[in-house]
Structures are given as C-alpha cells and as structure tokens.
Coordinates of N, CA and C in Angstrom, one line a residue:
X1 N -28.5 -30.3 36.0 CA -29.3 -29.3 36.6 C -28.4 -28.3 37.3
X2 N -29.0 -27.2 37.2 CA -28.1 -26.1 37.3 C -28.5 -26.0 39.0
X3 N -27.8 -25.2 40.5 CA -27.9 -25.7 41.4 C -28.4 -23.9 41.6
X4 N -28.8 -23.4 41.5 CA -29.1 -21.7 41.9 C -30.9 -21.9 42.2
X5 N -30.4 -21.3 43.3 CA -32.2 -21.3 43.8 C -32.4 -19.9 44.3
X6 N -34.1 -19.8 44.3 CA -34.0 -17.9 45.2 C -34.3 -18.5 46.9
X7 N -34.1 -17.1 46.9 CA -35.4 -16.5 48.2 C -36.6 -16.4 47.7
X8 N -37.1 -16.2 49.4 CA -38.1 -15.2 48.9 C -38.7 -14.3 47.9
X9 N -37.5 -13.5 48.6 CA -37.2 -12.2 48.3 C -37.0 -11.9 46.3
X10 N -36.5 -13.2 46.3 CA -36.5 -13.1 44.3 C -34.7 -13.1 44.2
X11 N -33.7 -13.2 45.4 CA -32.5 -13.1 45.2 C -31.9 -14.7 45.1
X12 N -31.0 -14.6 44.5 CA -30.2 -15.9 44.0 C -29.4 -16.4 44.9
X13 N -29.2 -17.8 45.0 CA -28.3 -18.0 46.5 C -27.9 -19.9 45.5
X14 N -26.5 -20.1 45.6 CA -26.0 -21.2 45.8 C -26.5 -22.1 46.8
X15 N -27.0 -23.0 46.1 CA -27.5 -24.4 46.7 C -26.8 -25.0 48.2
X16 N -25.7 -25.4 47.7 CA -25.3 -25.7 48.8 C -24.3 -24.9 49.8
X17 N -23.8 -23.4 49.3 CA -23.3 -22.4 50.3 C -24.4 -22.3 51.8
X18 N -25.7 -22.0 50.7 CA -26.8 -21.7 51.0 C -27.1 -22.6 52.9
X19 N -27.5 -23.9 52.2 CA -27.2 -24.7 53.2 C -26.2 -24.9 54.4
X20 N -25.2 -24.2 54.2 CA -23.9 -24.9 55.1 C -24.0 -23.5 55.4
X21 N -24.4 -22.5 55.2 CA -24.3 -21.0 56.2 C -25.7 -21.4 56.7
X22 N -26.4 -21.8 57.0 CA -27.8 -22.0 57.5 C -27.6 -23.2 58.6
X23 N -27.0 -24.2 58.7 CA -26.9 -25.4 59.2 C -25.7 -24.9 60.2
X24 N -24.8 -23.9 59.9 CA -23.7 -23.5 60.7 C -24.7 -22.6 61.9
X25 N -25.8 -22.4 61.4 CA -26.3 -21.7 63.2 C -26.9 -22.5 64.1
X26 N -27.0 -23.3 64.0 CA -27.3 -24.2 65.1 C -28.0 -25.6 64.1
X27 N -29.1 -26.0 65.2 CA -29.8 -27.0 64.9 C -30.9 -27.1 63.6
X28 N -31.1 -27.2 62.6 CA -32.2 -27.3 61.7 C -32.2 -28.8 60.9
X29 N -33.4 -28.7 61.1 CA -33.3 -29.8 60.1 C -34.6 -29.3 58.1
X30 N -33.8 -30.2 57.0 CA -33.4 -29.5 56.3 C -34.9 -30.4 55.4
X31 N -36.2 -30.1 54.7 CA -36.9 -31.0 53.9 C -36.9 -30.5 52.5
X32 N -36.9 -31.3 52.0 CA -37.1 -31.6 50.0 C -38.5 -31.8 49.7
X33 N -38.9 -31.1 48.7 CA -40.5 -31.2 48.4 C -40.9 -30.6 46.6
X34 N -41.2 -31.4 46.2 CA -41.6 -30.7 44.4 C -43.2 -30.5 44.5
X35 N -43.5 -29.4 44.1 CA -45.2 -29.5 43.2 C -45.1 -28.9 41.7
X36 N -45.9 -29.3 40.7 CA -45.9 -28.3 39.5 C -47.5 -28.4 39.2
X37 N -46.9 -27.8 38.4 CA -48.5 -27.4 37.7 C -48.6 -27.0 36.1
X38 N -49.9 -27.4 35.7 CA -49.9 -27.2 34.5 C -50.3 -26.1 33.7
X39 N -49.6 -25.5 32.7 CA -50.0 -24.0 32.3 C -50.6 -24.6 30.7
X40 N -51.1 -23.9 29.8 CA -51.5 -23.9 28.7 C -50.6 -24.8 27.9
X41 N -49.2 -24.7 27.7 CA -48.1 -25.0 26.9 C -47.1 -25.6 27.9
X42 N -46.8 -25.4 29.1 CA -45.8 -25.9 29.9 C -46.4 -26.7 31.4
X43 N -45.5 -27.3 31.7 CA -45.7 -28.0 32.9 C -44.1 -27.1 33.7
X44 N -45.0 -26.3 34.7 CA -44.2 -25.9 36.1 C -43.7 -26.0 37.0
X45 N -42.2 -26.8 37.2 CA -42.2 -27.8 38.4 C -41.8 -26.5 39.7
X46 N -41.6 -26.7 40.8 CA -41.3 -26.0 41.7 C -40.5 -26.9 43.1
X47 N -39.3 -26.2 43.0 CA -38.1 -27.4 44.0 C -38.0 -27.0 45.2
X48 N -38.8 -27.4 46.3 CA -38.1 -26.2 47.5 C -37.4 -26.8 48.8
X49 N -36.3 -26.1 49.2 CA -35.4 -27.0 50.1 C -36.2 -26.2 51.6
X50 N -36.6 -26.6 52.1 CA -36.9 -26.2 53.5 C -35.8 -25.9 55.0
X51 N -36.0 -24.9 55.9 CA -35.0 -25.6 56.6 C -36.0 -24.7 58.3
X52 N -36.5 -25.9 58.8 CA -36.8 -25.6 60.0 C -36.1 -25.9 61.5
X53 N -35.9 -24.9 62.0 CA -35.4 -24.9 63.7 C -36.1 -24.8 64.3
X54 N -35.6 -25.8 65.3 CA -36.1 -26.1 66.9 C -37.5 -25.7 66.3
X55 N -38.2 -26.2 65.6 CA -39.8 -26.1 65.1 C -41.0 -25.1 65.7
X56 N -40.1 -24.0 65.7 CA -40.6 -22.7 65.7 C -41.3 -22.1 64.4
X57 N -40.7 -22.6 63.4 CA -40.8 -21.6 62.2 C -39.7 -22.2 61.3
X58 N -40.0 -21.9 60.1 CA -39.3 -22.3 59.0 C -39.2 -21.3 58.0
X59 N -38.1 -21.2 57.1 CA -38.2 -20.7 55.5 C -37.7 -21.4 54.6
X60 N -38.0 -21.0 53.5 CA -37.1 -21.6 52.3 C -36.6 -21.4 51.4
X61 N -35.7 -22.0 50.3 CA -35.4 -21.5 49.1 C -35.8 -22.5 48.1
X62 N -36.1 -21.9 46.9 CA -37.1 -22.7 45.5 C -36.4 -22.1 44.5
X63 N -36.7 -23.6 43.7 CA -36.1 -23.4 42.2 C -37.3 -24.0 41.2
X64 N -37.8 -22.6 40.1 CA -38.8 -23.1 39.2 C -38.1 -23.6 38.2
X65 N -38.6 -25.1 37.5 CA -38.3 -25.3 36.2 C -39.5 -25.4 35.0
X66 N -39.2 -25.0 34.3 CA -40.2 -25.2 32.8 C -39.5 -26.0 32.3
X67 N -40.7 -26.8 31.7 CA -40.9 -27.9 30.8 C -42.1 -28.3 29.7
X68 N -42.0 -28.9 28.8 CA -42.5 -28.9 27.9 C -44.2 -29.7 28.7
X69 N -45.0 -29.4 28.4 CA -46.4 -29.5 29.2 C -46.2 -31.3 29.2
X70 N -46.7 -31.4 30.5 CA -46.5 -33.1 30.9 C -48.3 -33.6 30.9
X71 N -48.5 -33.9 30.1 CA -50.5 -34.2 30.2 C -50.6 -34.8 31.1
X72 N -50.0 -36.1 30.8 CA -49.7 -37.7 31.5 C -49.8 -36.8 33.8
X73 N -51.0 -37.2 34.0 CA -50.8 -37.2 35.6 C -49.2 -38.3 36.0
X74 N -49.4 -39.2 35.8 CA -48.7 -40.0 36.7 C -46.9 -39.7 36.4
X75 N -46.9 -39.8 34.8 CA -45.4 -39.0 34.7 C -45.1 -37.8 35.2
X76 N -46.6 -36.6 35.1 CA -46.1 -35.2 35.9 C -45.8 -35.2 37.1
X77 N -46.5 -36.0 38.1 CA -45.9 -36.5 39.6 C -44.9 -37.6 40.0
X78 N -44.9 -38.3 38.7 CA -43.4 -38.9 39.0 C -42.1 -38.5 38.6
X79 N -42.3 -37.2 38.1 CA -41.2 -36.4 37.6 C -41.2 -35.3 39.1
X80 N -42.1 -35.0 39.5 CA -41.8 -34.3 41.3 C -40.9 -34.9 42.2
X81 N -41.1 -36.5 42.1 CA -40.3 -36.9 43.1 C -39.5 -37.3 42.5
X82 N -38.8 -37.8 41.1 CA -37.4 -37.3 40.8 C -36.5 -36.1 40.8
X83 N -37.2 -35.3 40.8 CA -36.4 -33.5 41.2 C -36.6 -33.8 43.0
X84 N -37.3 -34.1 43.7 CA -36.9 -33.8 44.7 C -35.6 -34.8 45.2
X85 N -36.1 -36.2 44.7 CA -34.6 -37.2 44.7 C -33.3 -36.6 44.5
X86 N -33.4 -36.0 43.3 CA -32.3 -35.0 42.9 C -31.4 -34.0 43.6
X87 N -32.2 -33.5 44.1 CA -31.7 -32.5 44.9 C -31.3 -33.1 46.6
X88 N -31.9 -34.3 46.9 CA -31.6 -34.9 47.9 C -30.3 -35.5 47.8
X89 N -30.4 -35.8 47.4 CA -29.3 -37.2 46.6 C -27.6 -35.9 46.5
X90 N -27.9 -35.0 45.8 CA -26.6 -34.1 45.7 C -26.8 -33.3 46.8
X91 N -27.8 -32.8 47.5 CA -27.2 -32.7 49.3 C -26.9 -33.4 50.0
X92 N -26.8 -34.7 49.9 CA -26.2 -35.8 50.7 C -24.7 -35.9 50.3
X93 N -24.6 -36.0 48.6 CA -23.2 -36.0 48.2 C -22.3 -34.8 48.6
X94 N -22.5 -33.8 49.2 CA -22.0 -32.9 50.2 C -22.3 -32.9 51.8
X95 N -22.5 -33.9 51.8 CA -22.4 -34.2 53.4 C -23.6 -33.0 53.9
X96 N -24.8 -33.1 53.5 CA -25.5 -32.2 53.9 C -27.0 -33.3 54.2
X97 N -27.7 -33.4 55.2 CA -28.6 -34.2 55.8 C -29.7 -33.9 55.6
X98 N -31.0 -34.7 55.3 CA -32.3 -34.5 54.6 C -33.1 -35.0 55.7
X99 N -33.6 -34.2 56.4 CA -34.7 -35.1 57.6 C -35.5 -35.4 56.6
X100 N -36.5 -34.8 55.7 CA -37.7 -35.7 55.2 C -37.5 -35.2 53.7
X101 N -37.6 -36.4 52.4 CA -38.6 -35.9 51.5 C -39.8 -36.0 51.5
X102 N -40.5 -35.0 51.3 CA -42.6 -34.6 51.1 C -42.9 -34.9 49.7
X103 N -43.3 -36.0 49.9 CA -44.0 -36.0 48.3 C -45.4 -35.7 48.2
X104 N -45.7 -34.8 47.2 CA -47.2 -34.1 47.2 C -48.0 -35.1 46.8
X105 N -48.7 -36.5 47.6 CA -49.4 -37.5 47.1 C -49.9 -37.5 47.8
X106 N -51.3 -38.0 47.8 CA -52.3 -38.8 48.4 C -52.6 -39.9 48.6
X107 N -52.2 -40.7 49.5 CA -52.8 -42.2 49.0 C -54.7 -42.3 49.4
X108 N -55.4 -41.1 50.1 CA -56.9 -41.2 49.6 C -57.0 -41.2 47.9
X109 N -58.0 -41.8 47.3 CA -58.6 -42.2 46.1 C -59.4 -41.0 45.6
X110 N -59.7 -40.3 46.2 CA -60.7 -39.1 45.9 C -59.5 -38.2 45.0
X111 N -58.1 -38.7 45.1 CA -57.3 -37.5 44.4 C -56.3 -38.1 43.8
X112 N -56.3 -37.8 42.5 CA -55.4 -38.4 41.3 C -54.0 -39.1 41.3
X113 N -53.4 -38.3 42.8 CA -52.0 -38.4 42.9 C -51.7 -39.8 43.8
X114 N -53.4 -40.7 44.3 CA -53.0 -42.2 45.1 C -52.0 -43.3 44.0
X115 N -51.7 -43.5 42.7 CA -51.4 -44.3 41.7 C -50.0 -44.0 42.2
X116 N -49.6 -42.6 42.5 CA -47.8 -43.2 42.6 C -47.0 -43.2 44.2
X117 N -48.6 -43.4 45.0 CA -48.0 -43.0 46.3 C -46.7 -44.2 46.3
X118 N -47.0 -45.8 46.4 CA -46.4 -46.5 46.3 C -44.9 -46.4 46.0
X119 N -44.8 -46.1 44.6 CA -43.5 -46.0 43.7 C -42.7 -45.2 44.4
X120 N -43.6 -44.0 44.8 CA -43.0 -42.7 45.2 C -42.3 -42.9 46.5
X121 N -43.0 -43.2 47.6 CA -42.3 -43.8 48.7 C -41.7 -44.6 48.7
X122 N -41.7 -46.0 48.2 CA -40.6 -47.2 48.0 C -39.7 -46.8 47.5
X123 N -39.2 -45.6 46.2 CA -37.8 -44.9 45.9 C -37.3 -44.4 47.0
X124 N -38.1 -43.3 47.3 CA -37.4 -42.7 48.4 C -36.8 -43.5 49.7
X125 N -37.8 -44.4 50.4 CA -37.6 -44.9 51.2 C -36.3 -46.0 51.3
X126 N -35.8 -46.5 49.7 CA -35.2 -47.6 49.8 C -33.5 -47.3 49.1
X127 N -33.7 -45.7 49.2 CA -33.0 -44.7 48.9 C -32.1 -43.8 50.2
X128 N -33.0 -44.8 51.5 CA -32.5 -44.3 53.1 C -33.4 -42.8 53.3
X129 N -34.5 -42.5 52.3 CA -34.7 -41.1 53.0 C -36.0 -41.3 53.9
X130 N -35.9 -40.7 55.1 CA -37.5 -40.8 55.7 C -38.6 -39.8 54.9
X131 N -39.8 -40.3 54.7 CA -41.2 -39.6 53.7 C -41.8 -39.6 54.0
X132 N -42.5 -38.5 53.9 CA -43.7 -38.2 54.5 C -44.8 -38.0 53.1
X133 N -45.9 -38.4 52.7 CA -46.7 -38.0 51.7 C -48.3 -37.2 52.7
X134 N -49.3 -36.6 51.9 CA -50.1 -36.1 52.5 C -51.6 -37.4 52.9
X135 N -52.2 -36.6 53.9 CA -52.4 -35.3 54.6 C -51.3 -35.3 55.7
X136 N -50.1 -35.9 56.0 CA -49.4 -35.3 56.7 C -49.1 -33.9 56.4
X137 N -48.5 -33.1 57.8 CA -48.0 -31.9 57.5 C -47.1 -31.7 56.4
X138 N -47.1 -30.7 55.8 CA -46.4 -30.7 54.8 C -45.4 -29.6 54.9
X139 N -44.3 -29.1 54.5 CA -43.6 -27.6 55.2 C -43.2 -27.2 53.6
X140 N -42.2 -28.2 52.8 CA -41.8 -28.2 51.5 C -42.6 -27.7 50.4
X141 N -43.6 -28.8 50.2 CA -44.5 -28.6 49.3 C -46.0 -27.9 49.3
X142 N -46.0 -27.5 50.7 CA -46.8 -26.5 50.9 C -46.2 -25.4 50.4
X143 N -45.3 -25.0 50.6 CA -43.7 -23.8 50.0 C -44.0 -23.7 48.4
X144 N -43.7 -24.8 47.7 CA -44.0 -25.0 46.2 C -45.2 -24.8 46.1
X145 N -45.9 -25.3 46.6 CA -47.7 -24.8 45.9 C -47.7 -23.2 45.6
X146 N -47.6 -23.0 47.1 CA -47.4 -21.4 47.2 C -47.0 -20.4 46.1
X147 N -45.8 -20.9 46.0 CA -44.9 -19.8 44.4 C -45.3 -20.4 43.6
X148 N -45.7 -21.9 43.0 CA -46.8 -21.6 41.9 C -48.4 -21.2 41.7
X149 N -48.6 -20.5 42.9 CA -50.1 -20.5 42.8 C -50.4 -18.7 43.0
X150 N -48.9 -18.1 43.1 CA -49.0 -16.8 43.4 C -48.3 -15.9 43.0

C-alpha cells in the first residue's frame, strides 16, 4: 500500500512526515478509522488518520481506495478494519502512537455491521490497540463517511 494521503484541501501529504510534523506541536492524540461504500461496479474504502488536541477540535487526513465491488457485507467490513490495522500497525512501526482504532460497527442488531463487532475488536484489541466501535463517539470514521458521502 502506497502511504500518500490528502487534506482536506485535496493536497497530498506523506503519511508519516505528516504525522511527526503534527505530533511535534505538542500534545495530540492520533485515531484510525475505515468506512466504504458501495458504488455500482466498485466498493470505496476510505482511510482516515485523525489527530485531536487537548480535545478542542480535530482534523484529518484520508486515503480513498477502489476496489473491485465487495457484495459480501461481512468481508466489506472486514476488509475496513484490515486497512485500518494497516495503517496502525505501520504507524507504530515508526514509533508513532494510536490512541484509538474506530471500527464503524454496531454491536445493536437493527444494523448489519453487529456479525463482525466481535472479530473486529478481538484483532484489534489483542493487537494492544484500545477500540472503540459505535454508538460511541466516533472522530475517524465519522471523517470517512464524510468524503464518501460528499
């Protein structure tokens, strides 16, 4: 996986420069979060690294990937929280620190995404990362919804 993510703004920024000029201003702590979605022919993942201070406010930077349309619910959200592993996993291997992965699940039953809360958390969790799944606050994957939904 290629490590170039945007802004906002639509400009390109190295993954982990990105991080280590952002983490050099003081205190933040840094969250991992995937959503995709499905288009006609592709399935849309969306990667976004979060980075909130002193919990004022936050921004972020995201990386879209296309892929060949995923039908299967449970592989399309268990393929979210391998990209967000991903990206965890090689910020760590730079000595760079993950307060939370957000995995966009539900463990309510009224929404499709309860079948991998389990899996999804016990990787993460047994992987050293602290997780949060919803209706907790979300900061990450609220971020991802966002640029895919706009």
């Amino acid at each position: 996986m290629e490590y170039v993510f945007k802004l906002d703004s639509g400009k390109s920024v190295d993954l982990i420069n990105y991080c280590n000029k952002i983490l050099a201003k003081g205190q933040t702590d840094i969250y991992v979060g995937t959503d995709s979605i499905n288009s006609k022919n592709s399935t849309i993942y969306c990667i976004v690294v979060a980075f909130r201070t002193n919990k004022s406010g936050a921004h972020f930077i995201y990386k879209r990937i296309i892929v060949q349309k995923i039908r299967d619910k449970f592989n399309r959200l268990w393929k979210e929280v391998e990209l967000s592993i991903n990206i965890a996993e090689f910020l760590k291997s730079h000595n760079i620190d993950i307060h939370t992965i957000e995995l966009d699940l539900n463990s309510d039953k009224k929404w499709g995404s309860h079948g991998v809360v389990g899996a999804g958390v016990g990787y993460c969790s047994g992987l050293g990362y602290k997780t949060n799944i919803k209706p907790d606050e979300q900061i990450s994957t609220r971020a991802a919804d966002h640029i895919l939904t706009h």
